[in-house]
Amino acid sequence: MQQQADDIVKTLKTKGLRVTPQRFAVYSNLLSRQDHPTAEQILHALNQDAPTSSQATVYSSLQALQNVGLVREVLLEEGVCRYDANVLPHHHFRCKSCGAIEDIAWEKFQCIDLQQLRPGLKVEEYEVTVHGQCDHCG
Amino acid sequence: MQQQADDIVKTLKTKGLRVTPQRFAVYSNLLSRQDHPTAEQILHALNQDAPTSSQATVYSSLQALQNVGLVREVLLEEGVCRYDANVLPHHHFRCKSCGAIEDIAWEKFQCIDLQQLRPGLKVEEYEVTVHGQCDHCG
DNA sequence: CTTTGTGCAAACGATTTGCAGGATG
DNA sequence: CATCCTGCAAATCGTTTGCACAAAG
């Protein structure tokens, strides 16, 4: 636990971010959860016990973390912006019934003929979004 | 042109939608363009010459068209909801520089080992989003 | 005629901004 | 101690809603 906290501090510093309690809390929370929370869910989680962050600060922390590549946005539903501390390439599954979201290992999908999508297009990255039913809803 | 209009009317009726000038215009506009416009862009296009639709009506028309499966939402950027009259399965390319969006033929990608994503998950559909540079920006 | 759609303006929810005070390096 | 962050409240943006009038079938 203590070691983990030190790691987070080190990571933030390495990226040139000032380490503030709020920023630390946002990143730490995001690292600790498997779902892909919205800004609001993060805010709520942080202020569960005692108020520690304001809404504006959560947004700005997320922005700062995004800018240095520690966090990415995940768009799976209209009007809902989620955040993910896993910035390695991977795909997403979303349950159409309950909305649960789950990561899909990168190796599960493979692109056929990537270079020939169309002459002129330079592909830099891609991701797959899978829709279906999860364990509970299936 | 006339034939095309008749087709649109027929399609709407077949889906059980009342044919109003506004609804016709929204669907017709969406069918005619290759980009994936936002509600606002559609509204702007329709009122280019003379005012024909209100903003609330464009939203409600899009909603109605979605409900009967003639139109789908496309989510590629945070905070931007685009619409697409092509409801056949296909993928999307988005230029990271200029934001241009282009359809990618369904056959360009193939899923490896779909049934074994994870036991318990029932896959119903999926789509690929490709990011990169388009002709002008590459 | 009955039902459904339209337009306006007000309401809404999520995100952003301006600014003064406070913490970080 | 200069710079950057935080928190508050107000502003903004896209979308939705309520309601009276109009149009479609």
XYZ file of C-alpha atoms (C1' of nucleotides) in Angstrom:
326
model
C 0.000 0.000 0.000
C 2.656 2.456 1.060
C 4.846 1.334 -1.774
C 1.989 1.769 -4.185
C 1.448 5.333 -3.004
C 5.138 6.088 -3.498
C 4.928 4.696 -6.988
C 2.037 6.953 -7.838
C 3.881 9.987 -6.520
C 6.914 9.025 -8.533
C 4.857 8.522 -11.669
C 3.205 11.901 -11.349
C 6.516 13.642 -10.744
C 8.151 11.875 -13.648
C 5.402 13.217 -15.861
C 6.062 16.710 -14.608
C 2.848 17.013 -12.643
C 2.731 18.620 -9.245
C 1.634 16.139 -6.652
C -1.412 17.438 -4.844
C -3.666 15.386 -2.595
C -6.556 15.779 -5.022
C -4.619 14.785 -8.087
C -3.108 11.868 -6.256
C -6.544 10.762 -5.116
C -8.046 10.913 -8.595
C -5.271 8.883 -10.184
C -5.087 6.471 -7.303
C -8.814 5.865 -7.446
C -8.744 5.325 -11.163
C -5.889 2.837 -10.844
C -7.711 0.896 -8.166
C -10.935 0.227 -9.987
C -11.784 -2.105 -12.809
C -14.837 -0.314 -14.066
C -14.481 2.816 -16.151
C -15.938 5.522 -13.980
C -17.280 8.878 -15.061
C -15.923 12.075 -13.573
C -18.950 12.184 -11.331
C -18.414 8.662 -10.050
C -14.822 9.477 -9.210
C -15.877 12.615 -7.397
C -18.434 10.665 -5.437
C -15.930 7.962 -4.542
C -13.378 10.471 -3.300
C -15.861 12.325 -1.150
C -17.395 9.150 0.235
C -16.023 9.593 3.716
C -14.891 13.162 3.896
C -14.922 15.878 1.267
C -11.543 15.884 -0.414
C -12.077 17.262 -3.911
C -14.367 19.622 -5.686
C -15.957 18.754 -8.978
C -13.934 21.331 -10.887
C -10.742 19.864 -9.487
C -11.642 16.333 -10.490
C -12.215 17.516 -14.039
C -8.974 19.439 -14.111
C -7.034 16.557 -12.595
C -8.418 14.202 -15.203
C -7.453 16.687 -17.868
C -3.924 16.962 -16.525
C -3.578 13.197 -16.312
C -4.827 12.850 -19.858
C -2.379 15.437 -21.125
C 0.579 13.441 -19.876
C -0.845 10.147 -21.081
C -1.590 8.514 -17.741
C -5.311 8.386 -18.339
C -7.524 8.067 -21.374
C -11.149 8.732 -22.160
C -13.419 5.866 -23.066
C -16.512 6.597 -25.136
C -19.040 3.819 -25.203
C -22.378 5.520 -24.637
C -23.863 8.738 -25.853
C -23.436 11.541 -23.360
C -21.217 9.546 -21.027
C -17.500 10.145 -20.775
C -15.606 7.492 -18.851
C -11.987 7.369 -17.779
C -9.467 4.595 -17.776
C -6.025 4.447 -16.173
C -5.086 1.545 -18.417
C -3.479 3.280 -21.361
C -2.095 0.164 -22.973
C -3.970 -0.832 -26.111
C -7.018 -2.901 -25.367
C -10.635 -3.276 -26.415
C -13.919 -2.900 -24.590
C -17.010 -4.952 -24.065
C -20.283 -3.340 -23.026
C -23.368 -5.167 -21.849
C -26.397 -3.865 -23.709
C -28.668 -4.697 -20.810
C -26.943 -3.478 -17.662
C -24.256 -1.262 -19.170
C -21.405 -3.085 -17.462
C -18.066 -2.501 -19.098
C -15.162 -4.878 -19.289
C -11.736 -4.805 -20.859
C -10.928 -7.171 -23.703
C -7.343 -8.253 -24.181
C -5.669 -6.725 -27.193
C -4.785 -10.153 -28.604
C -8.430 -11.144 -28.964
C -8.802 -9.181 -32.152
C -6.677 -8.956 -35.179
C -6.857 -6.581 -38.060
C -6.836 -8.038 -41.537
C -5.068 -6.090 -44.223
C -4.422 -2.999 -42.128
C -2.231 -1.298 -44.678
C -4.854 -1.467 -47.375
C -7.765 0.171 -45.640
C -7.451 2.756 -48.331
C -4.377 4.260 -49.985
C -3.748 7.601 -48.341
C -4.969 6.757 -44.875
C -2.244 6.390 -42.288
C -3.403 4.145 -39.498
C -1.929 4.927 -36.095
C -4.128 2.881 -33.807
C -7.490 1.232 -33.537
C -9.753 -0.340 -30.983
C -12.734 -2.625 -31.011
C -15.958 -2.102 -29.128
C -17.997 -5.219 -28.507
C -21.668 -5.137 -27.587
C -23.570 -8.019 -26.079
C -24.801 -9.595 -22.882
C -22.720 -10.099 -19.778
C -22.838 -13.064 -17.387
C -25.759 -11.765 -15.363
C -27.840 -10.480 -18.256
C -27.132 -13.178 -20.844
C -34.290 12.679 -57.694
C -38.056 12.344 -57.713
C -37.735 8.616 -57.483
C -35.370 8.978 -54.589
C -37.861 11.157 -52.756
C -40.587 8.604 -53.293
C -38.316 5.923 -51.931
C -37.703 7.908 -48.790
C -41.407 8.469 -48.296
C -42.039 4.778 -48.789
C -39.302 3.840 -46.354
C -40.655 6.126 -43.672
C -44.182 4.852 -44.125
C -43.053 1.246 -44.067
C -41.454 1.921 -40.716
C -44.688 3.359 -39.448
C -43.472 6.927 -39.270
C -45.664 9.808 -40.354
C -44.121 11.638 -43.229
C -43.631 15.283 -42.370
C -41.528 17.749 -44.332
C -39.105 18.099 -41.426
C -38.659 14.405 -40.875
C -38.265 13.835 -44.571
C -35.651 16.571 -44.733
C -33.635 15.201 -41.853
C -33.509 11.684 -43.245
C -32.951 12.862 -46.765
C -30.076 15.069 -45.683
C -28.493 12.286 -43.710
C -28.764 9.920 -46.663
C -27.164 12.421 -48.981
C -24.000 13.098 -47.067
C -20.908 11.041 -46.530
C -19.716 12.710 -43.372
C -21.397 11.900 -40.084
C -23.002 15.154 -39.087
C -24.056 16.251 -35.633
C -27.630 17.302 -34.937
C -26.500 20.884 -35.135
C -24.884 20.411 -38.533
C -28.050 18.852 -39.869
C -30.121 21.705 -38.512
C -27.790 24.193 -40.103
C -27.875 22.392 -43.437
C -31.658 22.271 -43.509
C -32.045 25.946 -42.682
C -29.348 27.018 -45.116
C -31.720 28.654 -47.550
C -34.954 29.044 -45.701
C -35.892 28.005 -42.165
C -37.524 24.603 -42.378
C -36.930 22.932 -39.041
C -36.449 23.871 -35.453
C -33.729 22.416 -33.337
C -36.170 20.479 -31.168
C -37.682 18.913 -34.246
C -34.347 17.805 -35.632
C -33.589 16.081 -32.358
C -36.985 14.439 -32.247
C -36.775 13.376 -35.884
C -33.394 11.805 -35.266
C -34.821 10.044 -32.265
C -37.753 8.715 -34.277
C -35.466 7.548 -37.070
C -33.236 5.814 -34.566
C -36.169 4.074 -32.945
C -37.153 2.404 -36.195
C -33.559 1.570 -37.099
C -33.086 3.901 -40.044
C -30.386 5.914 -38.346
C -27.704 5.200 -35.779
C -25.542 7.237 -33.484
C -21.811 7.302 -34.000
C -19.573 8.158 -31.050
C -16.024 8.969 -31.973
C -15.200 12.071 -29.981
C -15.975 13.186 -26.472
C -19.027 15.385 -26.293
C -19.924 14.941 -29.953
C -22.832 12.802 -31.067
C -22.927 12.124 -34.784
C -25.571 10.437 -36.893
C -25.309 7.959 -39.714
C -27.983 6.733 -42.123
C -25.861 3.723 -42.982
C -27.099 1.136 -40.509
C -25.335 -1.808 -42.093
C -22.383 -2.999 -40.051
C -19.239 -1.066 -40.829
C -16.272 0.518 -39.105
C -15.025 4.080 -38.823
C -11.829 5.939 -39.457
C -11.172 9.284 -37.812
C -8.331 11.647 -38.703
C -6.568 12.755 -35.544
C -5.579 16.037 -37.127
C -8.647 17.390 -38.880
C -11.336 15.174 -37.391
C -12.557 13.933 -40.760
C -14.548 10.742 -40.527
C -14.773 7.989 -43.078
C -16.485 4.644 -43.273
C -14.422 1.481 -43.391
C -15.851 -1.549 -45.098
C -16.899 -4.289 -42.739
C -14.707 -6.848 -44.510
C -11.528 -4.956 -43.655
C -11.470 -6.321 -40.149
C -11.987 -9.743 -38.814
C -12.410 -10.914 -35.297
C -10.239 -13.750 -34.119
C -11.752 -16.258 -31.739
C -14.955 -14.335 -31.152
C -16.612 -17.060 -29.120
C -13.813 -17.178 -26.620
C -13.588 -13.575 -25.568
C -14.557 -14.895 -22.193
C -16.960 -17.641 -21.209
C -20.211 -15.993 -20.198
C -20.082 -13.029 -22.526
C -22.546 -13.189 -25.386
C -21.306 -11.125 -28.281
C -24.014 -9.557 -30.413
C -22.036 -7.108 -32.486
C -18.838 -5.136 -32.587
C -17.204 -2.342 -34.472
C -13.720 -1.031 -34.984
C -12.624 2.565 -34.659
C -9.424 3.459 -36.466
C -7.417 6.567 -35.672
C -4.788 8.050 -37.918
C -4.073 10.647 -40.583
C -6.198 11.258 -43.635
C -4.989 12.138 -47.127
C -4.677 15.861 -46.456
C -3.161 15.630 -43.003
C -0.892 12.589 -43.447
C -61.560 13.809 -36.314
C -57.918 11.481 -33.760
C -53.305 11.044 -33.258
C -48.801 12.559 -33.692
C -45.440 16.204 -34.906
C -43.752 20.979 -34.595
C -41.919 25.130 -32.568
C -40.891 27.965 -28.928
C -38.832 28.834 -24.735
C -37.666 27.207 -20.420
C -35.287 23.403 -18.044
C -31.530 20.346 -17.634
C -27.123 17.910 -16.803
C -22.475 17.576 -17.725
C -18.426 20.156 -18.338
C -15.822 24.615 -18.396
C -14.369 29.048 -16.857
C -12.932 33.306 -13.991
C -11.008 34.550 -10.231
C -9.191 34.931 -5.397
C -6.862 32.429 -1.990
C -3.708 28.440 -0.972
C -0.292 24.879 -1.680
C 3.763 23.051 -4.204
C 8.531 22.740 -5.625
C 8.467 33.196 -3.589
C 6.984 32.305 -8.279
C 4.120 29.117 -10.267
C 0.490 26.232 -10.500
C -3.706 24.179 -8.219
C -8.088 24.380 -5.796
C -12.750 25.608 -4.875
C -16.625 28.208 -5.526
C -20.104 29.988 -8.319
C -21.438 31.545 -12.619
C -21.340 30.539 -17.494
C -21.745 27.523 -21.380
C -22.971 23.845 -24.533
C -25.676 20.215 -26.271
C -29.878 17.992 -25.496
C -34.559 17.443 -23.477
C -39.105 18.857 -22.006
C -43.880 21.090 -21.534
C -47.267 22.888 -23.810
C -50.362 25.120 -27.361
C -51.062 25.008 -32.169
C -50.805 22.653 -36.703
C -50.591 18.839 -39.787
C -50.991 13.866 -41.211
C -53.690 9.848 -42.092
